[in-house]
Tab-separated table of C-alpha atoms in Angstrom:
chain	number	residue	atom	x	y	z
S	116	UNK	CA	0.000	0.000	0.000
S	117	UNK	CA	1.392	3.432	-0.902
S	118	UNK	CA	0.210	4.944	2.361
S	119	UNK	CA	2.297	2.627	4.510
S	120	UNK	CA	5.399	3.271	2.441
S	121	UNK	CA	5.052	7.021	2.543
S	122	UNK	CA	4.220	7.249	6.228
S	123	UNK	CA	7.121	4.919	6.954
S	124	UNK	CA	9.561	7.099	5.121
S	125	UNK	CA	8.194	10.189	6.852
S	126	UNK	CA	8.381	8.598	10.288
S	127	UNK	CA	11.916	7.288	10.043
S	128	UNK	CA	13.647	10.631	10.693
S	129	UNK	CA	11.431	11.091	13.753
S	130	UNK	CA	12.690	7.908	15.375
S	131	UNK	CA	16.304	8.857	14.804
S	132	UNK	CA	15.698	12.320	16.140
S	133	UNK	CA	14.076	10.978	19.276
S	134	UNK	CA	17.147	8.878	19.926
S	135	UNK	CA	19.578	11.647	19.127
S	136	UNK	CA	18.459	14.836	20.828
S	137	UNK	CA	16.845	13.798	24.092
S	138	UNK	CA	15.113	17.197	24.384
S	139	UNK	CA	11.355	16.872	23.782
S	140	UNK	CA	10.905	20.508	22.724
S	141	UNK	CA	13.689	20.181	20.160
S	142	UNK	CA	12.295	16.853	18.959
S	143	UNK	CA	8.892	18.411	18.286
S	144	UNK	CA	10.448	21.356	16.503
S	145	UNK	CA	12.685	19.186	14.331
S	146	UNK	CA	9.843	16.819	13.597
S	147	UNK	CA	7.638	19.675	12.418
S	148	UNK	CA	10.475	21.076	10.337
S	149	UNK	CA	11.135	17.750	8.586
S	150	UNK	CA	7.517	16.793	7.923
S	151	UNK	CA	6.226	20.147	6.758
S	152	UNK	CA	9.455	20.849	4.894
S	153	UNK	CA	8.816	17.607	3.000
S	154	UNK	CA	5.305	18.755	2.129
S	155	UNK	CA	6.621	22.080	0.822
S	156	UNK	CA	9.310	20.322	-1.247
S	157	UNK	CA	6.625	18.056	-2.739
S	158	UNK	CA	4.492	21.117	-3.496
S	159	UNK	CA	7.288	22.842	-5.423
S	160	UNK	CA	8.104	19.552	-7.189
S	161	UNK	CA	4.489	19.281	-8.354
S	162	UNK	CA	4.442	22.880	-9.543
S	163	UNK	CA	7.729	22.583	-11.402
S	164	UNK	CA	6.749	19.267	-12.978
S	165	UNK	CA	3.564	20.861	-14.256
S	166	UNK	CA	5.526	23.729	-15.787
S	167	UNK	CA	8.016	21.348	-17.439
S	168	UNK	CA	5.325	19.090	-18.869
S	169	UNK	CA	3.562	22.154	-20.221
S	170	UNK	CA	6.727	23.563	-21.774
S	171	UNK	CA	7.580	20.090	-23.073
S	172	UNK	CA	11.310	20.370	-22.350
S	173	UNK	CA	13.652	19.753	-19.409
S	174	UNK	CA	16.865	21.746	-19.424
S	175	UNK	CA	19.725	21.608	-16.940
S	176	UNK	CA	19.057	25.210	-16.031
S	177	UNK	CA	15.391	24.687	-15.190
S	178	UNK	CA	16.203	21.628	-13.074
S	179	UNK	CA	18.714	23.625	-11.071
S	180	UNK	CA	16.211	26.417	-10.665
S	181	UNK	CA	13.557	23.961	-9.426
S	182	UNK	CA	15.968	22.441	-6.938
S	183	UNK	CA	16.756	25.858	-5.522
S	184	UNK	CA	13.072	26.676	-5.163
S	185	UNK	CA	12.465	23.358	-3.386
S	186	UNK	CA	15.208	24.079	-0.861
S	187	UNK	CA	13.988	27.616	-0.229
S	188	UNK	CA	10.295	26.798	0.192
S	189	UNK	CA	11.054	23.605	2.120
S	190	UNK	CA	13.201	25.507	4.587
S	191	UNK	CA	10.671	28.346	4.903
S	192	UNK	CA	7.589	26.176	5.523
S	193	UNK	CA	9.640	23.821	7.689
S	194	UNK	CA	10.888	26.650	9.875
S	195	UNK	CA	7.428	28.109	10.460
S	196	UNK	CA	5.968	24.663	11.164
S	197	UNK	CA	8.861	23.758	13.454
S	198	UNK	CA	8.487	26.983	15.419
S	199	UNK	CA	4.719	26.455	15.668
S	200	UNK	CA	4.925	22.824	16.791
S	201	UNK	CA	7.628	23.712	19.309
S	202	UNK	CA	5.585	26.673	20.579
S	203	UNK	CA	2.423	24.629	20.934
S	204	UNK	CA	4.341	21.975	22.825
S	205	UNK	CA	5.848	24.636	25.073
S	206	UNK	CA	2.452	26.251	25.695
S	207	UNK	CA	0.995	22.840	26.531
S	208	UNK	CA	3.751	22.296	29.086
S	209	UNK	CA	3.284	25.717	30.677
S	210	UNK	CA	-0.531	25.582	30.742
S	211	UNK	CA	-0.662	21.885	31.613
S	212	UNK	CA	-3.690	21.202	29.383
S	213	UNK	CA	-4.399	20.275	25.767
S	214	UNK	CA	-7.101	22.289	24.031
S	215	UNK	CA	-7.667	24.695	21.170
S	216	UNK	CA	-6.254	27.590	23.194
S	217	UNK	CA	-2.795	26.044	22.898
S	218	UNK	CA	-3.128	26.297	19.126
S	219	UNK	CA	-4.267	29.913	19.420
S	220	UNK	CA	-1.433	30.948	21.743
S	221	UNK	CA	1.170	28.913	19.819
S	222	UNK	CA	-0.022	30.393	16.518
S	223	UNK	CA	0.100	33.920	17.927
S	224	UNK	CA	3.627	33.436	19.288
S	225	UNK	CA	4.759	31.900	16.005
S	226	UNK	CA	3.187	34.733	13.990
S	227	UNK	CA	4.896	37.331	16.173
S	228	UNK	CA	8.267	35.555	16.007
S	229	UNK	CA	8.210	34.962	12.252
S	230	UNK	CA	7.091	38.557	11.731
S	231	UNK	CA	9.815	39.955	14.013
S	232	UNK	CA	12.504	37.858	12.326
S	233	UNK	CA	11.235	39.115	8.956
S	234	UNK	CA	12.128	42.694	9.973
S	235	UNK	CA	8.606	43.840	10.640
S	236	UNK	CA	7.941	46.344	13.400
S	237	UNK	CA	5.309	47.401	15.918
S	238	UNK	CA	1.771	47.104	14.635
S	239	UNK	CA	2.646	44.677	11.852
S	240	UNK	CA	4.030	42.142	14.366
S	241	UNK	CA	0.857	42.363	16.453
S	242	UNK	CA	-1.353	41.952	13.374
S	243	UNK	CA	0.704	38.925	12.308
S	244	UNK	CA	0.395	37.496	15.817
S	245	UNK	CA	-3.415	37.869	15.651
S	246	UNK	CA	-3.510	36.312	12.182
S	247	UNK	CA	-1.217	33.463	13.265
S	248	UNK	CA	-3.417	32.730	16.263
S	249	UNK	CA	-6.565	32.802	14.116
S	250	UNK	CA	-5.122	30.531	11.414
S	251	UNK	CA	-3.877	28.020	13.995
S	252	UNK	CA	-7.257	28.057	15.771
S	253	UNK	CA	-9.060	27.543	12.461
S	254	UNK	CA	-6.766	24.630	11.532
S	255	UNK	CA	-7.360	23.105	14.966
S	256	UNK	CA	-11.156	23.353	14.575
S	257	UNK	CA	-10.987	21.901	11.066
S	258	UNK	CA	-9.018	18.922	12.354
S	259	UNK	CA	-11.876	18.239	14.803
S	260	UNK	CA	-14.448	18.598	12.012
S	261	UNK	CA	-12.875	16.233	9.497
O	248	UNK	CA	-14.459	26.688	32.978
O	249	UNK	CA	-14.182	28.996	29.975
O	250	UNK	CA	-13.351	26.098	27.653
O	251	UNK	CA	-16.627	24.295	28.260
O	252	UNK	CA	-18.666	27.437	27.766
O	253	UNK	CA	-16.994	28.358	24.482
O	254	UNK	CA	-17.102	24.890	22.997
O	255	UNK	CA	-20.718	24.641	24.071
O	256	UNK	CA	-21.701	27.791	22.263
O	257	UNK	CA	-19.775	26.686	19.179
O	258	UNK	CA	-21.373	23.265	19.178
O	259	UNK	CA	-24.940	24.396	19.508
O	260	UNK	CA	-25.419	25.449	15.867
O	261	UNK	CA	-24.047	22.058	14.788
O	262	UNK	CA	-26.783	20.189	16.613
O	263	UNK	CA	-29.518	22.350	15.149
O	264	UNK	CA	-28.070	22.008	11.690
O	265	UNK	CA	-27.883	18.246	11.988
O	266	UNK	CA	-31.554	18.188	12.820
O	267	UNK	CA	-32.519	20.643	10.113
O	268	UNK	CA	-30.810	19.642	6.899
O	269	UNK	CA	-30.592	15.855	6.907
O	270	UNK	CA	-27.840	15.915	4.260
O	271	UNK	CA	-24.458	14.961	5.769
O	272	UNK	CA	-22.419	16.779	3.105
O	273	UNK	CA	-24.365	19.980	3.690
O	274	UNK	CA	-24.064	19.551	7.451
O	275	UNK	CA	-20.282	19.327	7.238
O	276	UNK	CA	-20.104	22.322	4.945
O	277	UNK	CA	-22.352	24.462	7.128
O	278	UNK	CA	-20.514	23.365	10.252
O	279	UNK	CA	-17.176	24.405	8.764
O	280	UNK	CA	-18.644	27.716	7.621
O	281	UNK	CA	-20.028	28.555	11.071
O	282	UNK	CA	-17.002	27.524	13.127
O	283	UNK	CA	-14.289	29.007	10.955
O	284	UNK	CA	-16.415	32.066	10.226
O	285	UNK	CA	-16.577	32.593	13.990
O	286	UNK	CA	-12.780	32.369	14.223
O	287	UNK	CA	-12.389	34.964	11.459
O	288	UNK	CA	-14.901	37.294	13.131
O	289	UNK	CA	-12.954	36.956	16.394
O	290	UNK	CA	-9.722	37.700	14.535
O	291	UNK	CA	-11.077	40.929	13.045
O	292	UNK	CA	-12.578	41.869	16.410
O	293	UNK	CA	-9.155	41.465	18.054
O	294	UNK	CA	-7.458	43.528	15.337
O	295	UNK	CA	-10.025	46.309	15.487
O	296	UNK	CA	-9.983	46.403	19.269
O	297	UNK	CA	-6.208	46.797	19.188
O	298	UNK	CA	-6.508	49.688	16.744
O	299	UNK	CA	-9.197	51.375	18.842
O	300	UNK	CA	-7.261	51.005	22.070
O	301	UNK	CA	-4.199	52.427	20.364
O	302	UNK	CA	-6.119	55.348	18.917
O	303	UNK	CA	-7.822	55.841	22.259
O	304	UNK	CA	-11.231	56.654	20.791
O	305	UNK	CA	-14.294	54.796	19.568
O	306	UNK	CA	-16.410	56.561	16.989
O	307	UNK	CA	-19.647	55.401	15.399
O	308	UNK	CA	-17.943	55.350	12.030
O	309	UNK	CA	-15.083	53.090	13.120
O	310	UNK	CA	-17.491	50.684	14.799
O	311	UNK	CA	-19.493	50.416	11.605
O	312	UNK	CA	-16.330	49.902	9.614
O	313	UNK	CA	-15.193	47.124	11.985
O	314	UNK	CA	-18.531	45.398	11.737
O	315	UNK	CA	-18.345	45.408	7.953
O	316	UNK	CA	-14.848	43.930	8.042
O	317	UNK	CA	-16.018	41.216	10.434
O	318	UNK	CA	-18.823	40.210	8.102
O	319	UNK	CA	-16.577	40.198	5.053
O	320	UNK	CA	-13.711	38.212	6.557
O	321	UNK	CA	-16.061	35.898	8.429
O	322	UNK	CA	-17.906	35.060	5.225
O	323	UNK	CA	-14.673	34.625	3.260
O	324	UNK	CA	-12.901	32.327	5.738
O	325	UNK	CA	-16.156	30.519	6.432
O	326	UNK	CA	-16.786	29.846	2.752
O	327	UNK	CA	-13.307	28.445	2.145
O	328	UNK	CA	-13.485	26.302	5.291
O	329	UNK	CA	-16.985	25.117	4.435
O	330	UNK	CA	-15.941	24.136	0.914
O	331	UNK	CA	-12.855	22.357	2.270
O	332	UNK	CA	-14.692	20.434	4.984
O	333	UNK	CA	-17.406	19.463	2.503
O	334	UNK	CA	-14.816	18.410	-0.090
O	335	UNK	CA	-12.843	16.340	2.396
O	336	UNK	CA	-16.040	14.634	3.500
O	337	UNK	CA	-16.966	13.967	-0.124
O	338	UNK	CA	-13.497	12.592	-0.906
O	339	UNK	CA	-13.689	10.348	2.163
O	340	UNK	CA	-17.029	8.982	0.920
O	341	UNK	CA	-15.716	8.366	-2.600
O	342	UNK	CA	-12.399	6.829	-1.515
O	343	UNK	CA	-13.889	4.946	1.426
O	344	UNK	CA	-10.864	5.599	3.681
O	345	UNK	CA	-9.641	8.254	6.110
O	346	UNK	CA	-6.036	9.342	5.696
O	347	UNK	CA	-3.901	12.352	4.848
O	348	UNK	CA	-4.600	11.933	1.144
O	349	UNK	CA	-8.190	13.054	1.737
O	350	UNK	CA	-6.819	16.325	3.079
O	351	UNK	CA	-4.534	16.673	0.068
O	352	UNK	CA	-7.277	15.970	-2.487
O	353	UNK	CA	-9.859	18.054	-0.599
O	354	UNK	CA	-7.396	20.939	-0.308
O	355	UNK	CA	-6.552	20.752	-4.014
O	356	UNK	CA	-10.229	20.723	-5.031
O	357	UNK	CA	-10.952	23.618	-2.676
O	358	UNK	CA	-7.978	25.603	-3.997
O	359	UNK	CA	-9.089	25.045	-7.581
O	360	UNK	CA	-12.700	25.943	-6.820
O	361	UNK	CA	-11.922	29.084	-4.815
O	362	UNK	CA	-9.461	30.140	-7.503
O	363	UNK	CA	-11.926	29.513	-10.326
O	364	UNK	CA	-14.677	31.437	-8.511
O	365	UNK	CA	-12.198	34.302	-7.990
O	366	UNK	CA	-11.940	34.757	-11.765
O	367	UNK	CA	-8.527	33.147	-12.164
O	368	UNK	CA	-7.732	31.156	-15.279
O	369	UNK	CA	-5.658	28.192	-16.497
O	370	UNK	CA	-2.269	27.940	-14.821
O	371	UNK	CA	-3.237	30.066	-11.833
O	372	UNK	CA	-6.061	27.655	-10.935
O	373	UNK	CA	-3.673	24.685	-11.099
O	374	UNK	CA	-1.074	26.471	-8.970
O	375	UNK	CA	-3.752	27.342	-6.417
O	376	UNK	CA	-4.911	23.714	-6.436
O	377	UNK	CA	-1.352	22.539	-5.715
O	378	UNK	CA	-0.957	25.141	-2.966
O	379	UNK	CA	-4.338	24.236	-1.456
O	380	UNK	CA	-3.410	20.555	-1.408
O	381	UNK	CA	-0.033	21.299	0.184
O	382	UNK	CA	-1.473	23.588	2.865
O	383	UNK	CA	-4.181	21.057	3.752
O	384	UNK	CA	-1.622	18.227	3.910
O	385	UNK	CA	0.658	20.339	6.102
O	386	UNK	CA	-2.237	21.188	8.451
O	387	UNK	CA	-3.164	17.497	8.622
O	388	UNK	CA	0.414	16.500	9.538
O	389	UNK	CA	0.620	19.256	12.139
O	390	UNK	CA	-2.585	17.999	13.747
O	391	UNK	CA	-0.915	14.595	14.155
O	392	UNK	CA	2.216	16.184	15.592
O	393	UNK	CA	0.572	18.313	18.258
């Protein structure tokens, strides 16, 4: 079954990481980075494949370009996801409970952090924190719904 | 406990809807619309409150403006979430299984539909479908991680 194969290959780095780091917060963060980074790489791969099929030619230059895009988007999505998963885990530890408010607080912290790192200031950081919290809360509710 | 109260108030429309419509696909869609619409309304409310507190004044005009924004964003987020939840439910019915691929397919269909409704054409719709599928897959993985 394709599902088993894919999940297996996604889970294998997790096991190694759990053995290696020994810090649960870091494990969560790394796990989020690897899994969501993989999704982003697959997304760029799909996009680039579509473009190549449409153009009908594969050049060395376009392959190199695609590879660069994969690395960039993979690292970007992976970083945000890693920060979020780490934050939610941290919030869960501090609050001592598991509910949708962890997602909201973790999303808000992640939004603020990503925004601050991206050289935004003042109001923009707060707006990004609110948006991050709202998106994380929405994703949490959707995961209950489906 | 605040959690119980909030979840209670969010769940009440679901029960009514389940009684009213009798179509499970429509129930899922409406449920997603209401819950995620509520999140978006809360997001705009938080943003507007921050602006008002910062400005230090509340005028009739700004209140009206905020209310309009709430309606717009609530309807927009709610529609996308409703379409996604409905799509994922439909995909689950067609495929007969529950796994991350439902999220991917549902996200891709939602991305394509929202993009097509938004007057995009050709390549843009396909790119939005790929992005929708990737975002939904990422959200699904994150919900396993946290």
